[in-house]
Tab-separated table of C-alpha atoms in Angstrom:
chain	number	residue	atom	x	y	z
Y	185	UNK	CA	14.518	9.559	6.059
Y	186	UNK	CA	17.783	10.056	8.126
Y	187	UNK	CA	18.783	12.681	6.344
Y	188	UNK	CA	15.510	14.470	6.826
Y	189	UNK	CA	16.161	14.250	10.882
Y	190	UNK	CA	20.139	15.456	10.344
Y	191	UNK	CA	18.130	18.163	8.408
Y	192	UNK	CA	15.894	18.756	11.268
Y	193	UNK	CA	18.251	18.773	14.377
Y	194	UNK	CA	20.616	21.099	12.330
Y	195	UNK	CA	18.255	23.724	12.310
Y	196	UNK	CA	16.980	23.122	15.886
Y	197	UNK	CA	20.616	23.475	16.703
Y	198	UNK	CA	21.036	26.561	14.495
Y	199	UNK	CA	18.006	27.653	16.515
Y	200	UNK	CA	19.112	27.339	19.675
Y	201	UNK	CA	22.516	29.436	18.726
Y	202	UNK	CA	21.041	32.463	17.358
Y	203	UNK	CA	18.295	32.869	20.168
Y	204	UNK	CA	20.057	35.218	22.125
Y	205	UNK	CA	21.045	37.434	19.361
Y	206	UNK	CA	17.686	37.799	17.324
Y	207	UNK	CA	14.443	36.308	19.054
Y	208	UNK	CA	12.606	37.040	15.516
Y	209	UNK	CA	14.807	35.033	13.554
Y	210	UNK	CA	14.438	32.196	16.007
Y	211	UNK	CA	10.561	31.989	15.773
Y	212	UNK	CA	10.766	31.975	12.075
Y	213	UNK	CA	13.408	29.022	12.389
Y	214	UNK	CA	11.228	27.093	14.699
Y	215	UNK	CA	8.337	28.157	11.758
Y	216	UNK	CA	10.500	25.845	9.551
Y	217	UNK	CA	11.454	23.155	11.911
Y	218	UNK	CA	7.752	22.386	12.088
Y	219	UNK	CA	6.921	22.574	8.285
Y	220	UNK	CA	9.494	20.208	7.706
Y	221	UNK	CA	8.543	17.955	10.500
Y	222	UNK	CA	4.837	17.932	9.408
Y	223	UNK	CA	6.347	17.176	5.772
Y	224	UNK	CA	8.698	14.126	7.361
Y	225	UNK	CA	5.461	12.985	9.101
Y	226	UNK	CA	3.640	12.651	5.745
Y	227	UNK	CA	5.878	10.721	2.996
Y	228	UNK	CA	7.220	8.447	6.002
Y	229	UNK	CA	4.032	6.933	6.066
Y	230	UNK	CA	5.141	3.904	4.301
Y	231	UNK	CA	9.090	3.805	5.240
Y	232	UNK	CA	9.034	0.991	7.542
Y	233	UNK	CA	6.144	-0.766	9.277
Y	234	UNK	CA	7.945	0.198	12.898
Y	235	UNK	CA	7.410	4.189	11.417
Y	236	UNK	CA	3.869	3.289	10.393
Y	237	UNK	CA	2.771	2.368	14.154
Y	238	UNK	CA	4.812	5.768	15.770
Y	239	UNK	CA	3.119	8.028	13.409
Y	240	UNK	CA	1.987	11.056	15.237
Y	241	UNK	CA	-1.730	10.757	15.606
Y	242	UNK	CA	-2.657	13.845	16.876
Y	243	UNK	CA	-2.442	15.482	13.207
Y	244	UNK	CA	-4.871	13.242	12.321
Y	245	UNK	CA	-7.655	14.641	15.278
Y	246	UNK	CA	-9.155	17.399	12.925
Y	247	UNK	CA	-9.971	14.672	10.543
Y	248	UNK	CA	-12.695	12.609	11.809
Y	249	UNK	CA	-13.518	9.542	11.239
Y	250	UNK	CA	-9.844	9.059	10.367
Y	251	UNK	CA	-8.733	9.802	13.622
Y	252	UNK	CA	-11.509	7.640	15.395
Y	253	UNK	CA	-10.713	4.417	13.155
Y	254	UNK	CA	-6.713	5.308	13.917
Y	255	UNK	CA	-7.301	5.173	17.077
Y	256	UNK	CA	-9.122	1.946	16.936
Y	257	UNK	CA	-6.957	0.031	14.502
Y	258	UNK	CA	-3.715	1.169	16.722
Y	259	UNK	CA	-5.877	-0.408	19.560
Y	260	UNK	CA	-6.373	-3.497	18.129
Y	261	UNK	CA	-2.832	-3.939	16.777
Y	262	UNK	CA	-1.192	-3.748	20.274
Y	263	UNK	CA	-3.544	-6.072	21.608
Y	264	UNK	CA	-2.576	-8.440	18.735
Y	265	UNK	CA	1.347	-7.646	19.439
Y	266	UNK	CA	0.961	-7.958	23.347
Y	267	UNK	CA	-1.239	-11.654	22.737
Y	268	UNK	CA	1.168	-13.205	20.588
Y	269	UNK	CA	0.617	-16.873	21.665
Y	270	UNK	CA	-2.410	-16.468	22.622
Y	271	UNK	CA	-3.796	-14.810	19.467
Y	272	UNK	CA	-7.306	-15.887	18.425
Y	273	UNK	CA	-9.189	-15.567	15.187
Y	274	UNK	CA	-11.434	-12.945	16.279
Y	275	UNK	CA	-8.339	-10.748	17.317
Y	276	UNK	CA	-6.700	-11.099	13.854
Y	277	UNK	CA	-10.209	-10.582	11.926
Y	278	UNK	CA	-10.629	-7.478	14.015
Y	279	UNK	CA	-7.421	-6.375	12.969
Y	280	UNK	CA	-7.131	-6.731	9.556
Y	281	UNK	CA	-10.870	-5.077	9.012
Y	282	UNK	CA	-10.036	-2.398	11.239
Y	283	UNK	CA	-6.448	-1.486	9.288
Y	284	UNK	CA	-8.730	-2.119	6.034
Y	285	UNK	CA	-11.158	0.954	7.224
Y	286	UNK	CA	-7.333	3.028	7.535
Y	287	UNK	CA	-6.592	2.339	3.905
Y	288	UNK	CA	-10.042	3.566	3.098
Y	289	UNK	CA	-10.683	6.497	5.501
Y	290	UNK	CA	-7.661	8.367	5.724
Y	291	UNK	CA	-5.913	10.268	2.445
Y	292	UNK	CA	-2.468	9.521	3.364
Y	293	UNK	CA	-2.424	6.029	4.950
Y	294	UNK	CA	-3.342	4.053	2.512
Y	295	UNK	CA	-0.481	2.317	2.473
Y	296	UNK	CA	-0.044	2.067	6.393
Y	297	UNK	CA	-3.932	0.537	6.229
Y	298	UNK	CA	-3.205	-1.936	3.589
Y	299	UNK	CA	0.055	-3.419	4.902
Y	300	UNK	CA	-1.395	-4.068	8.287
Y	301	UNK	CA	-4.455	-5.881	7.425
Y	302	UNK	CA	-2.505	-7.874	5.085
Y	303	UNK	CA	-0.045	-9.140	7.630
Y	304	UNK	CA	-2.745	-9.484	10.287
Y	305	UNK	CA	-4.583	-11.784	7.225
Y	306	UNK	CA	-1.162	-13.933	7.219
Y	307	UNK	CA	-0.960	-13.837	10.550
Y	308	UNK	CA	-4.368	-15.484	10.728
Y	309	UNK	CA	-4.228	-18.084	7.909
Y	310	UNK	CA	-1.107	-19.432	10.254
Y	311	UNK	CA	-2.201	-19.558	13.270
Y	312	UNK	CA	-2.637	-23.418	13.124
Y	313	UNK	CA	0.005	-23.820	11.119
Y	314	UNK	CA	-1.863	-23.990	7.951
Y	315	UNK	CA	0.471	-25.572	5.242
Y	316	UNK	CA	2.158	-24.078	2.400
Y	317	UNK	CA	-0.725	-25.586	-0.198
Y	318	UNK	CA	-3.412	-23.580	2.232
Y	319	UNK	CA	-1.841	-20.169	2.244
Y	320	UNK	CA	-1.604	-20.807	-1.857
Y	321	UNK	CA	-5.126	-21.284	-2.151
Y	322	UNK	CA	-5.658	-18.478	0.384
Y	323	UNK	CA	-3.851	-16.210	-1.985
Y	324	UNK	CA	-5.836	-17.679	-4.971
Y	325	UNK	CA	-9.191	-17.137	-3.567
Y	326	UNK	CA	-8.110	-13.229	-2.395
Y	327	UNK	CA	-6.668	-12.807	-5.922
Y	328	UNK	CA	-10.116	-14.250	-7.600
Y	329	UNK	CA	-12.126	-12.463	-5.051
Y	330	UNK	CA	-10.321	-8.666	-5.780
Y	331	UNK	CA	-11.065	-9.488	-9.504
Y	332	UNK	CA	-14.197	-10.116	-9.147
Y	333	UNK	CA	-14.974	-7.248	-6.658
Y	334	UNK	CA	-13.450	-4.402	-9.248
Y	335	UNK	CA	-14.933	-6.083	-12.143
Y	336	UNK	CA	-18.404	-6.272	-10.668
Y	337	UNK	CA	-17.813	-2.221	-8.971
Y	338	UNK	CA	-16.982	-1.333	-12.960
Y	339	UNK	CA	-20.130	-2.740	-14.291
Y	340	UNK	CA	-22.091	-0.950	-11.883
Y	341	UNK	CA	-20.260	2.281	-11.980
Y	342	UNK	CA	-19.019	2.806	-15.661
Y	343	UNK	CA	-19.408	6.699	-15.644
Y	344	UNK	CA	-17.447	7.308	-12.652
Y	345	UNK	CA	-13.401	8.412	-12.827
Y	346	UNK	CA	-10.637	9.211	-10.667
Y	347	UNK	CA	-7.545	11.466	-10.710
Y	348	UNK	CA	-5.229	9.737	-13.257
Y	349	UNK	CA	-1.561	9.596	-11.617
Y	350	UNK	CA	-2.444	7.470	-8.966
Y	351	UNK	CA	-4.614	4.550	-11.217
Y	352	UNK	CA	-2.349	4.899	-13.920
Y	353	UNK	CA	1.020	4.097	-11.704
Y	354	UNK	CA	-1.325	1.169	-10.005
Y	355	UNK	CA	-2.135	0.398	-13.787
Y	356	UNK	CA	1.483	-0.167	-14.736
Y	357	UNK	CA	2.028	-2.040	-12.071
Y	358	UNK	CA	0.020	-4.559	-12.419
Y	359	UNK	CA	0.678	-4.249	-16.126
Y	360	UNK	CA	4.492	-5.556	-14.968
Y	361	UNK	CA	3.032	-8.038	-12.859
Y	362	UNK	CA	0.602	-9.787	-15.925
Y	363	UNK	CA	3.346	-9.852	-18.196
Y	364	UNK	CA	5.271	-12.048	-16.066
Y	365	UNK	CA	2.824	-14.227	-14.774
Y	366	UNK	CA	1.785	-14.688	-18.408
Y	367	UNK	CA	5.657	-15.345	-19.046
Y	368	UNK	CA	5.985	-17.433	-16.061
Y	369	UNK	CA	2.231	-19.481	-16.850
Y	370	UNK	CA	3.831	-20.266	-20.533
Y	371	UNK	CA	6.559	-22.362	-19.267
Y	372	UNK	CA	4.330	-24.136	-16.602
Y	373	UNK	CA	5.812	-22.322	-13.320
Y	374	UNK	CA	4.623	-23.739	-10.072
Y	375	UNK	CA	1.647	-21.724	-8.672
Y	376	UNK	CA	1.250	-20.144	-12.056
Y	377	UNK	CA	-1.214	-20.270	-14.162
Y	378	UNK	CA	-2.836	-18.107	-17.001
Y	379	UNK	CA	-5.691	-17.269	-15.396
Y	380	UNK	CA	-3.695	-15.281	-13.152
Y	381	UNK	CA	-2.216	-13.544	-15.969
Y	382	UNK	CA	-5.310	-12.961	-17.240
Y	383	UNK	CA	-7.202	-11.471	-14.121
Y	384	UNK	CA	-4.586	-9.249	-13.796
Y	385	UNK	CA	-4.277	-7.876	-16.847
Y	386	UNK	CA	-8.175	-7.156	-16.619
Y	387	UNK	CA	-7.759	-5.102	-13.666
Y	388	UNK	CA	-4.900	-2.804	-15.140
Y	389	UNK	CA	-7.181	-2.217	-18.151
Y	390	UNK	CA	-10.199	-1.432	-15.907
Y	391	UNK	CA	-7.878	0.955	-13.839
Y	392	UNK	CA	-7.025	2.736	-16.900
Y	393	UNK	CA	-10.314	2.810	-17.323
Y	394	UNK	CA	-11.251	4.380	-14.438
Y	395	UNK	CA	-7.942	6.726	-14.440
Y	396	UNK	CA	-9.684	9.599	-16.770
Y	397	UNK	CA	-7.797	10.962	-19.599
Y	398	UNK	CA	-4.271	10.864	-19.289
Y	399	UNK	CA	-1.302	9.171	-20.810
Y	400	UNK	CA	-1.644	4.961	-20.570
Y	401	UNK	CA	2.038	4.131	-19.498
Y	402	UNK	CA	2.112	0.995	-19.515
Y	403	UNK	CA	4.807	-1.090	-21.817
Y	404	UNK	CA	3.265	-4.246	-22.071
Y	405	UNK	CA	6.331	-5.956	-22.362
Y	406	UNK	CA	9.215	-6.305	-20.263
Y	407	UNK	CA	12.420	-7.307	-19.769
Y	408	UNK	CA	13.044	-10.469	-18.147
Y	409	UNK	CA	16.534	-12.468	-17.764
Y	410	UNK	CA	16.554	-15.375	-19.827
Y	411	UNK	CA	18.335	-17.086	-16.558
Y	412	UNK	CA	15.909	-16.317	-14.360
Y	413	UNK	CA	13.098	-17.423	-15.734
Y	414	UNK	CA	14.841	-20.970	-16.425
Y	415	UNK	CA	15.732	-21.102	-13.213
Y	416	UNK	CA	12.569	-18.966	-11.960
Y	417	UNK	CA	14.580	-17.739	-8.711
Y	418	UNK	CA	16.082	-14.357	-8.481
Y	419	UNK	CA	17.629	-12.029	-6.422
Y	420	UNK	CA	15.257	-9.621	-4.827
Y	421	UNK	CA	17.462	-5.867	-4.742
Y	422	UNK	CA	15.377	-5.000	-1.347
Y	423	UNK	CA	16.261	-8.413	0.659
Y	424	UNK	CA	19.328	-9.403	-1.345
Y	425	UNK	CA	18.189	-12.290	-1.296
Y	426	UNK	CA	17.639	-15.092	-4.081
Y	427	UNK	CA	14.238	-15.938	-3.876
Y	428	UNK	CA	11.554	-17.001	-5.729
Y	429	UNK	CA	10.803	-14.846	-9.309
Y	430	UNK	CA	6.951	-15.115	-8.782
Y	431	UNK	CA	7.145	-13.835	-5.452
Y	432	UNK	CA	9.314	-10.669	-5.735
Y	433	UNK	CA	7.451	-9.803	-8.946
Y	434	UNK	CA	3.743	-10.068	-6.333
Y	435	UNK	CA	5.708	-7.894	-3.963
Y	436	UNK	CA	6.987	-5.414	-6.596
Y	437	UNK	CA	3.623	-4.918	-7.996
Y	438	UNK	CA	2.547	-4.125	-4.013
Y	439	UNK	CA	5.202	-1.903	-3.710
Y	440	UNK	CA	4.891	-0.028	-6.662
Y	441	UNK	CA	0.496	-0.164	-5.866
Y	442	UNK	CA	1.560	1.059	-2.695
Y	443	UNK	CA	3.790	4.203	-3.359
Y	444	UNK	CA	1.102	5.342	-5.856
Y	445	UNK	CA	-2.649	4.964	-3.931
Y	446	UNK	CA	-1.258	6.443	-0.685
Y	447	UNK	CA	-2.591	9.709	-1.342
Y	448	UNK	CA	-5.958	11.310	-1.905
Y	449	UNK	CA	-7.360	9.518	-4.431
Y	450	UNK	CA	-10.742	11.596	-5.400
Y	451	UNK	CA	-13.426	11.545	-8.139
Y	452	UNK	CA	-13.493	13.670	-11.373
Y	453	UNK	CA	-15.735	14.029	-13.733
Y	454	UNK	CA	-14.061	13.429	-17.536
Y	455	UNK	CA	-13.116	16.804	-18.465
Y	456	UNK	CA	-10.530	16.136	-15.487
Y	457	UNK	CA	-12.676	18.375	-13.330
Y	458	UNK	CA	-13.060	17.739	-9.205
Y	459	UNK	CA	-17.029	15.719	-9.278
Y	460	UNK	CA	-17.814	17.666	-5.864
Y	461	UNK	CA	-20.887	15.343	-5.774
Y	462	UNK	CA	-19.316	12.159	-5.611
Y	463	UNK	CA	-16.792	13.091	-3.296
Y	464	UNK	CA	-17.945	11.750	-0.191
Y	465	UNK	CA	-20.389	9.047	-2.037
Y	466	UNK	CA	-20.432	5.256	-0.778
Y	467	UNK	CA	-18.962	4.812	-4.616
Y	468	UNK	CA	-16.086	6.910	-3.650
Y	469	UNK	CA	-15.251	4.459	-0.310
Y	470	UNK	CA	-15.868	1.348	-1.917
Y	471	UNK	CA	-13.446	1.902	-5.174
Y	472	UNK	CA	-10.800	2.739	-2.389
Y	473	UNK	CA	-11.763	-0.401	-0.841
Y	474	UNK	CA	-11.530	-2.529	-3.536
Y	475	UNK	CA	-7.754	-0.657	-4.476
Y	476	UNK	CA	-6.970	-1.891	-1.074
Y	477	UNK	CA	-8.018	-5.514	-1.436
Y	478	UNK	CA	-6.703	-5.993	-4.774
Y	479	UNK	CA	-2.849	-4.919	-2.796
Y	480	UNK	CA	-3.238	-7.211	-0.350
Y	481	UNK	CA	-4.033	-9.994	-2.245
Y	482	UNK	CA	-0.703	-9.333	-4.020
Y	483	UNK	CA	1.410	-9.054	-0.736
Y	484	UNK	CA	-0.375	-12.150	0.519
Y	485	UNK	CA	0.526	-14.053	-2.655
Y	486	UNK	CA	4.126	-12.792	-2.413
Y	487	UNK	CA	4.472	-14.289	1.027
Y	488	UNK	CA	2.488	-17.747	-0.459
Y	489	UNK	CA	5.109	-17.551	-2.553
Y	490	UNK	CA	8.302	-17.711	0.059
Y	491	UNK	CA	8.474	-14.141	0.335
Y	492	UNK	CA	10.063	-12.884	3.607
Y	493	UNK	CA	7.213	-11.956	6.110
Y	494	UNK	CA	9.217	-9.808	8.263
Y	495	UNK	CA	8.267	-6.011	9.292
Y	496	UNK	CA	10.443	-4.266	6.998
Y	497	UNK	CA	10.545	-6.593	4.144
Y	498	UNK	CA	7.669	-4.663	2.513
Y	499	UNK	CA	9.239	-1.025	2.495
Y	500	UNK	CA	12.776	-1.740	1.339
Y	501	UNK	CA	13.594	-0.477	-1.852
């Protein structure tokens, strides 16, 4: 990201020097400058929460309703941020739902949508100090309740697809994530279980399912130090910290969910072709809905599980 902006304010710089000699070249500079400011704009959508919130939402007024529910779920958030102590469970609700309709609405903020609502849900299972064996159980029941929301959207939608790339990345990862659990469940882990493993495993087969034709790359099996899973505590390569294996394997499965939903995910019929008629069905909005539950459950059990809660936490890689 910094080196995009070096990028930048060299060639507003080499703009500003040639102006006098050749006011063509200039325009066709500043022609650049804002190509590659509109392309900075789009892939730093999910560099750092602080990013998320200074996006520039005037690209986004052509694009109603995005721009509408932006607007709205910005509002919301600073009256959660200016509150702070005196936060209230309506606020929080308001907030999460509101990011929720981001993730679904709007191509390229899927990610920005889904990280919000999720930390406005942990924000509200805290706010009176709800114990560590509540915000487990929390994450249980939104783990359960994504399960059975894709599971119940694929019985009633088997003919439907979606570009593959996306779902099969979002496949893989939680793919990685059953494995583990399964691992982890085996040799009686706290806050393990098989079920978990089981659940999950179920939803990366129904993405694939769901992802059209395409290659299936998922491994199912993986690597795991025999060390860490004796001592199940690792260290996490975006905190540095040593923390514990469950949750930096929930938050790597978010992460990895994350970098590959938060783009336009669209319908296609099975020859791979765009289906033009469900495009803008209520099908089309709920799947994306139920992609975006199904992550936050994940970064909501990560944080159950002692993961760091702060802002940029999420986005370090």
């Amino acid at each position: 990201m910094q080196t995009q902006f070096v990028l930048l304010r060299s060639l507003l710089e080499r703009t500003k020097h040639n102006q006098k000699r050749n006011q063509k070249h200039t325009q066709n500079h500043l022609l650049i400058v804002a190509a590659l400011m509109a392309i900075t704009m789009l892939f730093s959508a999910c560099s750092n929460t602080k990013e998320l919130k200074n996006n520039n939402l005037h690209s986004l007024q052509n694009h109603e309703p995005c721009y509408k529910i932006m607007q709205k779920a910005k509002s919301s958030q600073e009256k959660v941020d200016k509150k702070i102590n005196n936060l209230t469970s309506k606020d929080l609700k308001n907030a999460s739902d509101t990011w929720k309709k981001v993730a679904v609405q709007c191509n390229s903020r899927f990610a920005q949508g889904v990280v919000f609502s999720a930390q406005n849900i942990w924000k509200l299972a805290n706010l009176n100090q709800t114990g560590n064996a509540e915000t487990i159980k929390l994450a249980e029941q939104l783990e359960l309740n994504s399960y059975k929301k894709i599971q119940d959207f694929a019985d009633n939608n088997k003919n439907l697809y979606w570009n593959h790339d996306p779902l099969a990345k979002a496949a893989v990862a939680q793919d990685k994530l059953a494995f583990l659990l399964q691992t982890l469940a085996a040799r009686d882990a706290k806050n393990v279980s098989l079920r978990q493993s089981d659940m999950t495993a179920t939803i990366s087969n129904t993405l694939m399912h769901f992802a059209s034709n395409g290659s299936d790359l998922r491994q199912k099996v993986y690597e795991i130090p025999k060390q860490n899973l004796e001592s199940v505590i690792a260290k996490d390569n975006a905190t540095g910290k040593e923390l514990p294996i469950v949750a930096i394997a929930y938050m790597d499965c978010a992460r990895e969910e994350l970098a590959a939903l938060n783009q336009t995910i669209f319908p296609i019929n099975k020859d791979g072709k765009i289906n033009n008629d469900a495009i803008v069905s209520i099908e089309n909005q709920d799947f994306i809905g139920v992609l975006a539950d199904i992550v936050v459950s994940h970064i909501i059990s990560a944080y159950s599980n002692g993961y760091p809660t702060d802002d940029s936490a999420i986005f370090e890689q």
